[in-house]
Amino acid sequence: MKKILMASTMLVATAGMAAADITFDGFGRFGIVYNDGADDDGDRSDTQLDQRFRLNVVGTTETDGGVEFRARLRLESNDNGDGQGSGGGNVVEAPEFGVRAGGFNVFLGNTSDLIDSGDVVDYYGNAIGLTDFAETSSNFVTGDVISGINGGDDIDPTIKTSYTVGDFTFGASYSDNALDSATEEYQIGLGYKFGNYGVGAAFGNVDGGDFDDTDFWALSFNGDLGSFAFSLLAADSDDQDDVALGASIAVPVGAATDVRFVVSDNGLDSSDSFAATKGDDTAYAIGFRHSLGGGVRLQGGIGENSLGDTVGDLGVIFNF
C-alpha cells in the first residue's frame, strides 16, 4: 500500500510539472574590480574580488483566449564587498508578474520602470566592464530616479505598461516609494524603430526624498552603423545645470572580440548640490569583450568616473 501511495503521489506531481511551463536561465561571473577612490575613507581596499550568481525562474501559462500570464523569481548570490563589487550577499528577490496579449504588456511588482527596462529609450548603451561600471548614462543625475528590479524581498512596487503597434512602442510606468517612504515617480514615453536604428523619448516626474516635484526627460538614438553599434543619449532634470550627454560605441575586432568606448557627462558644475556626491567631471572608459565560445566571455575595461577616480575591472562571465 505504501508503494502504491508513493507511486500515485509521484504520478500526480510529474503530471503537474509536465503541464506547467517553467524555464530557468541566468549567469555567473567572477573577476577583480578596481577603484583608486575606494579607500578614501580608509575602510576598504582599492582592489577587490567580484562574484555574482543569478538564476531566473519563470513560470508561464496561457488562457484559452491567448492571454499569457507569467511570474518570475530571481535568486542571486553576490560577494560581500562594501559596495566595491556586486555587494549584498545572498538574496531571493521579490517576484515580478506579467500579462501579455498581442502587443499589449503589463508588468507589476518587482519590475523595472519604463526607462530602466529599455522599452522605449536605450538608456545604458554599450556597457563596459565585467560589472558594467561604465554606461552611456552612468554619470547622469537622472539615474537617481530610475527604478530597477530590487535586490530583496522588501520592494517599492512598480507597475509598467507598454503597447507595440508596427514599429512604434508606447509605454508608461508608476513607482510607489521608488526612492524612500515618501516618494512617487511616473514615466511616459514613445519609441520608434526603423531599419537598424531606433529613437526613443521619455518624460517623468519624481516627488519626495531628495527630489521636490522634479521633472526629468531622456532622449536616445541608437543602432548599427556599418560594422559597429552606437548609442547616443541626452537627459535633463530640474536638479542639474545643463543637459547631460552620453555616447557609447562597440567596434568589432575580429570574429570574437569587440572594443568599446563610453563617455558620459552629467551636466553639473561644482556649485550644484549633487556635485559633492556625483562629481562634476566627465566620465569615460574603454573596454573589450572576447567570446570564448559556449556562452563564455572574457571582458573588462578601465576609465575615470565623474569624481575623477580611476576605475576598472576584468573577469569572466558565462550564461546558462
C-alpha positions as a LaTeX table, in Angstrom:
\begin{tabular}{lrrr}
\hline
Residue & $x$ (\AA) & $y$ (\AA) & $z$ (\AA) \\
\hline
Met1 & 0.00 & 0.00 & 0.00 \\
Lys2 & 2.84 & 2.37 & 0.87 \\
Lys3 & 4.41 & 1.81 & $-2.57$ \\
Ile4 & 1.06 & 2.39 & $-4.31$ \\
Leu5 & 0.56 & 5.69 & $-2.46$ \\
Met6 & 4.10 & 6.83 & $-3.29$ \\
Ala7 & 3.67 & 5.93 & $-6.95$ \\
Ser8 & 0.33 & 7.76 & $-7.11$ \\
Thr9 & 1.84 & 10.86 & $-5.49$ \\
Met10 & 4.77 & 10.89 & $-7.92$ \\
Leu11 & 2.41 & 10.48 & $-10.90$ \\
Val12 & 0.29 & 13.44 & $-9.82$ \\
Ala13 & 3.38 & 15.59 & $-9.18$ \\
Thr14 & 5.01 & 14.82 & $-12.54$ \\
Ala15 & 1.72 & 15.37 & $-14.37$ \\
Gly16 & 1.54 & 18.86 & $-12.86$ \\
Met17 & 5.15 & 19.57 & $-13.82$ \\
Ala18 & 4.55 & 18.47 & $-17.39$ \\
Ala19 & 1.60 & 20.83 & $-17.72$ \\
Ala20 & 3.49 & 23.82 & $-16.34$ \\
Asp21 & 5.85 & 25.90 & $-18.48$ \\
Ile22 & 8.79 & 26.55 & $-16.18$ \\
Thr23 & 12.09 & 27.87 & $-17.55$ \\
Phe24 & 15.45 & 28.59 & $-15.94$ \\
Asp25 & 18.21 & 30.92 & $-17.10$ \\
Gly26 & 20.90 & 33.09 & $-15.60$ \\
Phe27 & 24.60 & 33.79 & $-15.46$ \\
Gly28 & 27.70 & 33.60 & $-13.31$ \\
Arg29 & 30.66 & 35.95 & $-13.21$ \\
Phe30 & 33.92 & 36.35 & $-11.31$ \\
Gly31 & 36.89 & 38.67 & $-11.52$ \\
Ile32 & 38.52 & 41.71 & $-9.94$ \\
Val33 & 37.38 & 45.34 & $-9.66$ \\
Tyr34 & 39.49 & 48.44 & $-9.02$ \\
Asn35 & 38.68 & 51.96 & $-7.80$ \\
Asp36 & 41.51 & 54.19 & $-6.61$ \\
Gly37 & 39.00 & 56.32 & $-4.72$ \\
Ala38 & 37.57 & 53.37 & $-2.80$ \\
Asp39 & 39.97 & 53.71 & 0.12 \\
Asp40 & 39.50 & 57.44 & 0.69 \\
Asp41 & 37.79 & 56.68 & 4.00 \\
Gly42 & 40.37 & 54.02 & 4.89 \\
Asp43 & 37.91 & 51.15 & 5.38 \\
Arg44 & 38.47 & 49.00 & 2.27 \\
Ser45 & 40.96 & 48.12 & $-0.45$ \\
Asp46 & 41.23 & 49.72 & $-3.87$ \\
Thr47 & 41.18 & 46.24 & $-5.46$ \\
Gln48 & 38.62 & 43.58 & $-4.58$ \\
Leu49 & 37.22 & 40.32 & $-5.90$ \\
Asp50 & 33.83 & 40.36 & $-7.58$ \\
Gln51 & 31.47 & 37.43 & $-7.92$ \\
Arg52 & 27.81 & 37.04 & $-8.80$ \\
Phe53 & 25.47 & 34.12 & $-9.48$ \\
Arg54 & 21.96 & 34.80 & $-10.78$ \\
Leu55 & 19.16 & 32.34 & $-11.54$ \\
Asn56 & 15.81 & 33.40 & $-13.04$ \\
Val57 & 12.86 & 31.08 & $-12.58$ \\
Val58 & 9.97 & 31.95 & $-14.91$ \\
Gly59 & 6.57 & 30.30 & $-14.96$ \\
Thr60 & 4.09 & 30.98 & $-17.77$ \\
Thr61 & 0.61 & 29.85 & $-18.74$ \\
Glu62 & $-1.91$ & 30.91 & $-21.34$ \\
Thr63 & $-5.69$ & 31.27 & $-21.26$ \\
Asp64 & $-8.00$ & 29.80 & $-23.89$ \\
Gly65 & $-8.23$ & 33.30 & $-25.36$ \\
Gly66 & $-4.46$ & 33.54 & $-25.88$ \\
Val67 & $-3.61$ & 35.83 & $-22.93$ \\
Glu68 & $-0.27$ & 34.93 & $-21.36$ \\
Phe69 & 0.31 & 35.18 & $-17.61$ \\
Arg70 & 3.81 & 34.94 & $-16.20$ \\
Ala71 & 5.69 & 35.18 & $-12.91$ \\
Arg72 & 9.42 & 35.48 & $-12.38$ \\
Leu73 & 11.53 & 34.90 & $-9.29$ \\
Arg74 & 15.20 & 35.85 & $-9.26$ \\
Leu75 & 17.72 & 34.19 & $-6.96$ \\
Glu76 & 21.05 & 35.93 & $-6.58$ \\
Ser77 & 24.26 & 35.46 & $-4.63$ \\
Asn78 & 26.98 & 38.14 & $-4.56$ \\
Asp79 & 30.27 & 38.89 & $-2.91$ \\
Asn80 & 30.05 & 40.79 & 0.36 \\
Gly81 & 32.19 & 43.78 & $-0.60$ \\
Asp82 & 31.12 & 47.12 & 0.81 \\
Gly83 & 29.77 & 48.49 & $-2.45$ \\
Gln84 & 33.03 & 47.88 & $-4.30$ \\
Gly85 & 31.87 & 44.85 & $-6.24$ \\
Ser86 & 28.43 & 43.35 & $-6.53$ \\
Gly87 & 27.84 & 43.67 & $-2.80$ \\
Gly88 & 24.91 & 42.40 & $-0.84$ \\
Gly89 & 25.32 & 38.70 & $-0.04$ \\
Asn90 & 22.58 & 36.17 & $-0.89$ \\
Val91 & 19.04 & 37.12 & $-1.88$ \\
Val92 & 15.79 & 35.55 & $-3.06$ \\
Glu93 & 14.16 & 38.57 & $-4.60$ \\
Ala94 & 10.50 & 39.57 & $-4.61$ \\
Pro95 & 8.59 & 38.33 & $-7.68$ \\
Glu96 & 7.59 & 40.08 & $-10.87$ \\
Phe97 & 4.21 & 39.37 & $-12.53$ \\
Gly98 & 3.22 & 39.99 & $-16.14$ \\
Val99 & 0.28 & 39.77 & $-18.53$ \\
Arg100 & 0.68 & 39.77 & $-22.32$ \\
Ala101 & $-1.97$ & 39.94 & $-25.04$ \\
Gly102 & $-0.87$ & 40.71 & $-28.58$ \\
Gly103 & 1.26 & 43.84 & $-28.45$ \\
Phe104 & $-0.02$ & 44.86 & $-25.01$ \\
Asn105 & 2.06 & 44.14 & $-21.89$ \\
Val106 & 1.57 & 44.81 & $-18.18$ \\
Phe107 & 4.24 & 44.10 & $-15.56$ \\
Leu108 & 3.91 & 44.76 & $-11.85$ \\
Gly109 & 5.60 & 44.10 & $-8.54$ \\
Asn110 & 9.39 & 43.86 & $-8.53$ \\
Thr111 & 9.83 & 45.15 & $-12.07$ \\
Ser112 & 11.73 & 47.89 & $-13.89$ \\
Asp113 & 10.18 & 51.23 & $-14.76$ \\
Leu114 & 9.84 & 52.37 & $-18.37$ \\
Ile115 & 13.31 & 53.90 & $-18.80$ \\
Asp116 & 15.21 & 51.18 & $-16.94$ \\
Ser117 & 13.54 & 48.39 & $-18.95$ \\
Gly118 & 14.71 & 49.83 & $-22.28$ \\
Asp119 & 11.27 & 49.53 & $-23.87$ \\
Val120 & 11.45 & 52.98 & $-25.49$ \\
Val121 & 14.82 & 54.57 & $-24.53$ \\
Asp122 & 18.27 & 53.00 & $-24.89$ \\
Tyr123 & 19.43 & 54.35 & $-21.52$ \\
Tyr124 & 22.52 & 52.22 & $-20.88$ \\
Gly125 & 24.04 & 51.78 & $-24.34$ \\
Asn126 & 27.12 & 49.61 & $-24.92$ \\
Ala127 & 28.29 & 48.99 & $-21.38$ \\
Ile128 & 31.94 & 48.47 & $-20.43$ \\
Gly129 & 33.48 & 46.10 & $-17.93$ \\
Leu130 & 32.68 & 42.85 & $-16.19$ \\
Thr131 & 30.33 & 44.77 & $-13.87$ \\
Asp132 & 29.13 & 47.32 & $-16.48$ \\
Phe133 & 30.86 & 50.03 & $-14.44$ \\
Ala134 & 30.68 & 52.47 & $-17.38$ \\
Glu135 & 27.47 & 53.04 & $-19.36$ \\
Thr136 & 26.13 & 55.82 & $-21.53$ \\
Ser137 & 24.07 & 57.05 & $-18.58$ \\
Ser138 & 26.37 & 56.10 & $-15.69$ \\
Asn139 & 27.17 & 59.74 & $-14.94$ \\
Phe140 & 23.61 & 61.08 & $-15.16$ \\
Val141 & 21.72 & 62.68 & $-12.27$ \\
Thr142 & 18.52 & 61.30 & $-13.82$ \\
Gly143 & 19.82 & 57.83 & $-12.94$ \\
Asp144 & 18.96 & 58.57 & $-9.31$ \\
Val145 & 15.24 & 58.49 & $-10.16$ \\
Ile146 & 15.31 & 55.35 & $-12.31$ \\
Ser147 & 13.66 & 52.38 & $-10.56$ \\
Gly148 & 15.05 & 48.97 & $-11.46$ \\
Ile149 & 14.49 & 45.48 & $-10.11$ \\
Asn150 & 15.05 & 45.48 & $-6.36$ \\
Gly151 & 17.61 & 43.10 & $-4.87$ \\
Gly152 & 15.48 & 41.98 & $-1.92$ \\
Asp153 & 12.07 & 40.91 & $-0.71$ \\
Asp154 & 11.10 & 44.35 & 0.65 \\
Ile155 & 10.36 & 46.23 & $-2.59$ \\
Asp156 & 8.99 & 49.53 & $-3.81$ \\
Pro157 & 6.28 & 48.25 & $-6.19$ \\
Thr158 & 6.16 & 49.39 & $-9.80$ \\
Ile159 & 3.52 & 48.92 & $-12.50$ \\
Lys160 & 4.55 & 49.30 & $-16.14$ \\
Thr161 & 2.52 & 49.04 & $-19.34$ \\
Ser162 & 3.59 & 49.07 & $-22.97$ \\
Tyr163 & 1.87 & 48.67 & $-26.31$ \\
Thr164 & 3.66 & 47.91 & $-29.58$ \\
Val165 & 1.98 & 48.50 & $-32.93$ \\
Gly166 & 4.11 & 48.24 & $-36.04$ \\
Asp167 & 7.42 & 49.99 & $-35.39$ \\
Phe168 & 6.06 & 52.13 & $-32.52$ \\
Thr169 & 6.09 & 51.32 & $-28.80$ \\
Phe170 & 4.14 & 53.40 & $-26.28$ \\
Gly171 & 4.76 & 52.96 & $-22.57$ \\
Ala172 & 4.15 & 54.27 & $-19.06$ \\
Ser173 & 5.14 & 53.32 & $-15.52$ \\
Tyr174 & 4.36 & 54.30 & $-11.94$ \\
Ser175 & 6.51 & 53.53 & $-8.89$ \\
Asp176 & 5.27 & 53.97 & $-5.32$ \\
Asn177 & 8.02 & 54.83 & $-2.81$ \\
Ala178 & 10.59 & 54.50 & $-5.60$ \\
Leu179 & 13.40 & 56.03 & $-3.54$ \\
Asp180 & 12.10 & 56.12 & 0.03 \\
Ser181 & 8.86 & 56.02 & 2.04 \\
Ala182 & 7.71 & 59.42 & 0.77 \\
Thr183 & 8.50 & 59.17 & $-2.94$ \\
Glu184 & 6.34 & 58.62 & $-6.02$ \\
Glu185 & 7.56 & 58.53 & $-9.61$ \\
Tyr186 & 5.90 & 58.20 & $-13.02$ \\
Gln187 & 7.22 & 57.97 & $-16.59$ \\
Ile188 & 5.68 & 58.04 & $-20.06$ \\
Gly189 & 7.46 & 57.50 & $-23.37$ \\
Leu190 & 7.46 & 56.59 & $-27.05$ \\
Gly191 & 9.95 & 54.58 & $-29.13$ \\
Tyr192 & 10.26 & 54.07 & $-32.88$ \\
Lys193 & 12.40 & 51.56 & $-34.81$ \\
Phe194 & 13.36 & 51.98 & $-38.47$ \\
Gly195 & 15.74 & 49.59 & $-40.16$ \\
Asn196 & 18.82 & 49.12 & $-37.97$ \\
Tyr197 & 18.07 & 52.22 & $-35.91$ \\
Gly198 & 15.85 & 53.30 & $-33.06$ \\
Val199 & 14.85 & 56.55 & $-31.39$ \\
Gly200 & 13.07 & 56.99 & $-28.09$ \\
Ala201 & 11.94 & 59.65 & $-25.67$ \\
Ala202 & 10.60 & 59.52 & $-22.13$ \\
Phe203 & 9.38 & 62.10 & $-19.63$ \\
Gly204 & 8.92 & 61.64 & $-15.90$ \\
Asn205 & 8.37 & 63.24 & $-12.55$ \\
Val206 & 9.55 & 62.27 & $-9.07$ \\
Asp207 & 8.39 & 63.82 & $-5.81$ \\
Gly208 & 9.77 & 63.09 & $-2.34$ \\
Gly209 & 13.08 & 62.29 & $-0.72$ \\
Asp210 & 15.86 & 64.40 & $-2.27$ \\
Phe211 & 13.56 & 65.42 & $-5.14$ \\
Asp212 & 10.86 & 68.06 & $-4.75$ \\
Asp213 & 8.39 & 67.68 & $-7.64$ \\
Thr214 & 11.29 & 67.15 & $-10.07$ \\
Asp215 & 10.67 & 66.76 & $-13.82$ \\
Phe216 & 13.14 & 64.84 & $-15.97$ \\
Trp217 & 13.42 & 63.54 & $-19.53$ \\
Ala218 & 15.66 & 61.28 & $-21.64$ \\
Leu219 & 16.14 & 61.03 & $-25.42$ \\
Ser220 & 18.13 & 58.32 & $-27.24$ \\
Phe221 & 19.26 & 57.38 & $-30.74$ \\
Asn222 & 20.94 & 54.01 & $-31.29$ \\
Gly223 & 21.62 & 51.40 & $-33.92$ \\
Asp224 & 24.17 & 49.69 & $-36.13$ \\
Leu225 & 26.21 & 51.82 & $-38.49$ \\
Gly226 & 28.17 & 49.57 & $-40.79$ \\
Ser227 & 30.10 & 47.14 & $-38.63$ \\
Phe228 & 29.77 & 48.91 & $-35.26$ \\
Ala229 & 26.97 & 49.63 & $-32.82$ \\
Phe230 & 26.40 & 53.06 & $-31.31$ \\
Ser231 & 24.16 & 54.73 & $-28.74$ \\
Leu232 & 23.64 & 58.46 & $-28.12$ \\
Leu233 & 21.77 & 59.78 & $-25.09$ \\
Ala234 & 20.66 & 63.17 & $-23.78$ \\
Ala235 & 18.86 & 63.75 & $-20.49$ \\
Asp236 & 17.93 & 66.61 & $-18.21$ \\
Ser237 & 16.19 & 67.26 & $-14.91$ \\
Asp238 & 15.22 & 70.20 & $-12.71$ \\
Asp239 & 18.14 & 69.31 & $-10.42$ \\
Gln240 & 21.04 & 69.80 & $-12.84$ \\
Asp241 & 22.59 & 72.83 & $-14.52$ \\
Asp242 & 22.84 & 71.65 & $-18.12$ \\
Val243 & 21.69 & 68.83 & $-20.36$ \\
Ala244 & 23.64 & 65.61 & $-19.70$ \\
Leu245 & 25.13 & 63.93 & $-22.78$ \\
Gly246 & 26.45 & 60.42 & $-23.26$ \\
Ala247 & 27.70 & 58.23 & $-26.09$ \\
Ser248 & 28.96 & 54.67 & $-26.49$ \\
Ile249 & 30.17 & 52.51 & $-29.36$ \\
Ala250 & 31.13 & 48.86 & $-29.83$ \\
Val251 & 33.57 & 48.11 & $-32.66$ \\
Pro252 & 34.27 & 44.51 & $-33.72$ \\
Val253 & 37.93 & 43.47 & $-33.85$ \\
Gly254 & 37.96 & 40.03 & $-35.42$ \\
Ala255 & 35.17 & 37.48 & $-35.22$ \\
Ala256 & 35.11 & 37.04 & $-31.43$ \\
Thr257 & 36.14 & 40.42 & $-29.96$ \\
Asp258 & 34.76 & 43.92 & $-29.78$ \\
Val259 & 36.28 & 47.09 & $-28.33$ \\
Arg260 & 34.00 & 49.56 & $-26.54$ \\
Phe261 & 34.15 & 53.25 & $-25.71$ \\
Val262 & 31.92 & 55.27 & $-23.36$ \\
Val263 & 31.77 & 58.97 & $-22.49$ \\
Ser264 & 29.20 & 60.40 & $-20.09$ \\
Asp265 & 28.71 & 63.96 & $-18.81$ \\
Asn266 & 26.19 & 64.71 & $-16.07$ \\
Gly267 & 25.53 & 68.39 & $-16.75$ \\
Leu268 & 26.65 & 69.52 & $-13.28$ \\
Asp269 & 29.08 & 72.20 & $-12.17$ \\
Ser270 & 30.97 & 72.39 & $-8.87$ \\
Ser271 & 28.33 & 74.63 & $-7.26$ \\
Asp272 & 25.49 & 72.14 & $-7.84$ \\
Ser273 & 24.14 & 70.41 & $-4.73$ \\
Phe274 & 24.61 & 66.97 & $-6.34$ \\
Ala275 & 28.24 & 67.63 & $-7.31$ \\
Ala276 & 29.58 & 66.67 & $-3.87$ \\
Thr277 & 28.35 & 63.08 & $-4.28$ \\
Lys278 & 28.05 & 62.73 & $-8.07$ \\
Gly279 & 31.11 & 64.72 & $-9.07$ \\
Asp280 & 31.29 & 67.16 & $-11.96$ \\
Asp281 & 33.96 & 65.50 & $-14.14$ \\
Thr282 & 33.16 & 63.85 & $-17.46$ \\
Ala283 & 33.29 & 60.07 & $-17.10$ \\
Tyr284 & 34.92 & 57.98 & $-19.84$ \\
Ala285 & 36.10 & 54.41 & $-20.30$ \\
Ile286 & 37.49 & 51.92 & $-22.81$ \\
Gly287 & 36.95 & 48.17 & $-22.64$ \\
Phe288 & 36.60 & 44.90 & $-24.54$ \\
Arg289 & 34.53 & 41.72 & $-24.76$ \\
His290 & 36.02 & 38.49 & $-26.10$ \\
Ser291 & 33.93 & 35.38 & $-26.71$ \\
Leu292 & 35.47 & 32.08 & $-25.64$ \\
Gly293 & 32.54 & 30.10 & $-27.05$ \\
Gly294 & 29.77 & 28.25 & $-25.25$ \\
Gly295 & 28.30 & 31.47 & $-23.85$ \\
Val296 & 31.55 & 32.34 & $-22.02$ \\
Arg297 & 33.13 & 35.80 & $-22.37$ \\
Leu298 & 36.25 & 37.49 & $-21.06$ \\
Gln299 & 35.53 & 41.18 & $-20.54$ \\
Gly300 & 36.89 & 44.21 & $-18.76$ \\
Gly301 & 37.83 & 47.85 & $-19.04$ \\
Ile302 & 39.37 & 50.91 & $-17.45$ \\
Gly303 & 38.33 & 54.54 & $-17.17$ \\
Glu304 & 37.65 & 57.54 & $-14.98$ \\
Asn305 & 34.38 & 58.28 & $-13.17$ \\
Ser306 & 32.70 & 61.63 & $-12.51$ \\
Leu307 & 34.61 & 62.01 & $-9.21$ \\
Gly308 & 37.93 & 61.82 & $-11.06$ \\
Asp309 & 38.78 & 58.34 & $-9.74$ \\
Thr310 & 40.38 & 55.66 & $-11.91$ \\
Val311 & 38.09 & 52.63 & $-12.11$ \\
Gly312 & 38.24 & 49.29 & $-13.90$ \\
Asp313 & 37.59 & 45.56 & $-13.80$ \\
Leu314 & 38.45 & 42.28 & $-15.51$ \\
Gly315 & 36.89 & 38.84 & $-15.38$ \\
Val316 & 34.81 & 36.07 & $-16.92$ \\
Ile317 & 31.04 & 35.88 & $-17.35$ \\
Phe318 & 29.08 & 32.87 & $-18.61$ \\
Asn319 & 25.39 & 32.46 & $-19.42$ \\
Phe320 & 23.29 & 29.35 & $-18.92$ \\
\hline
\end{tabular}
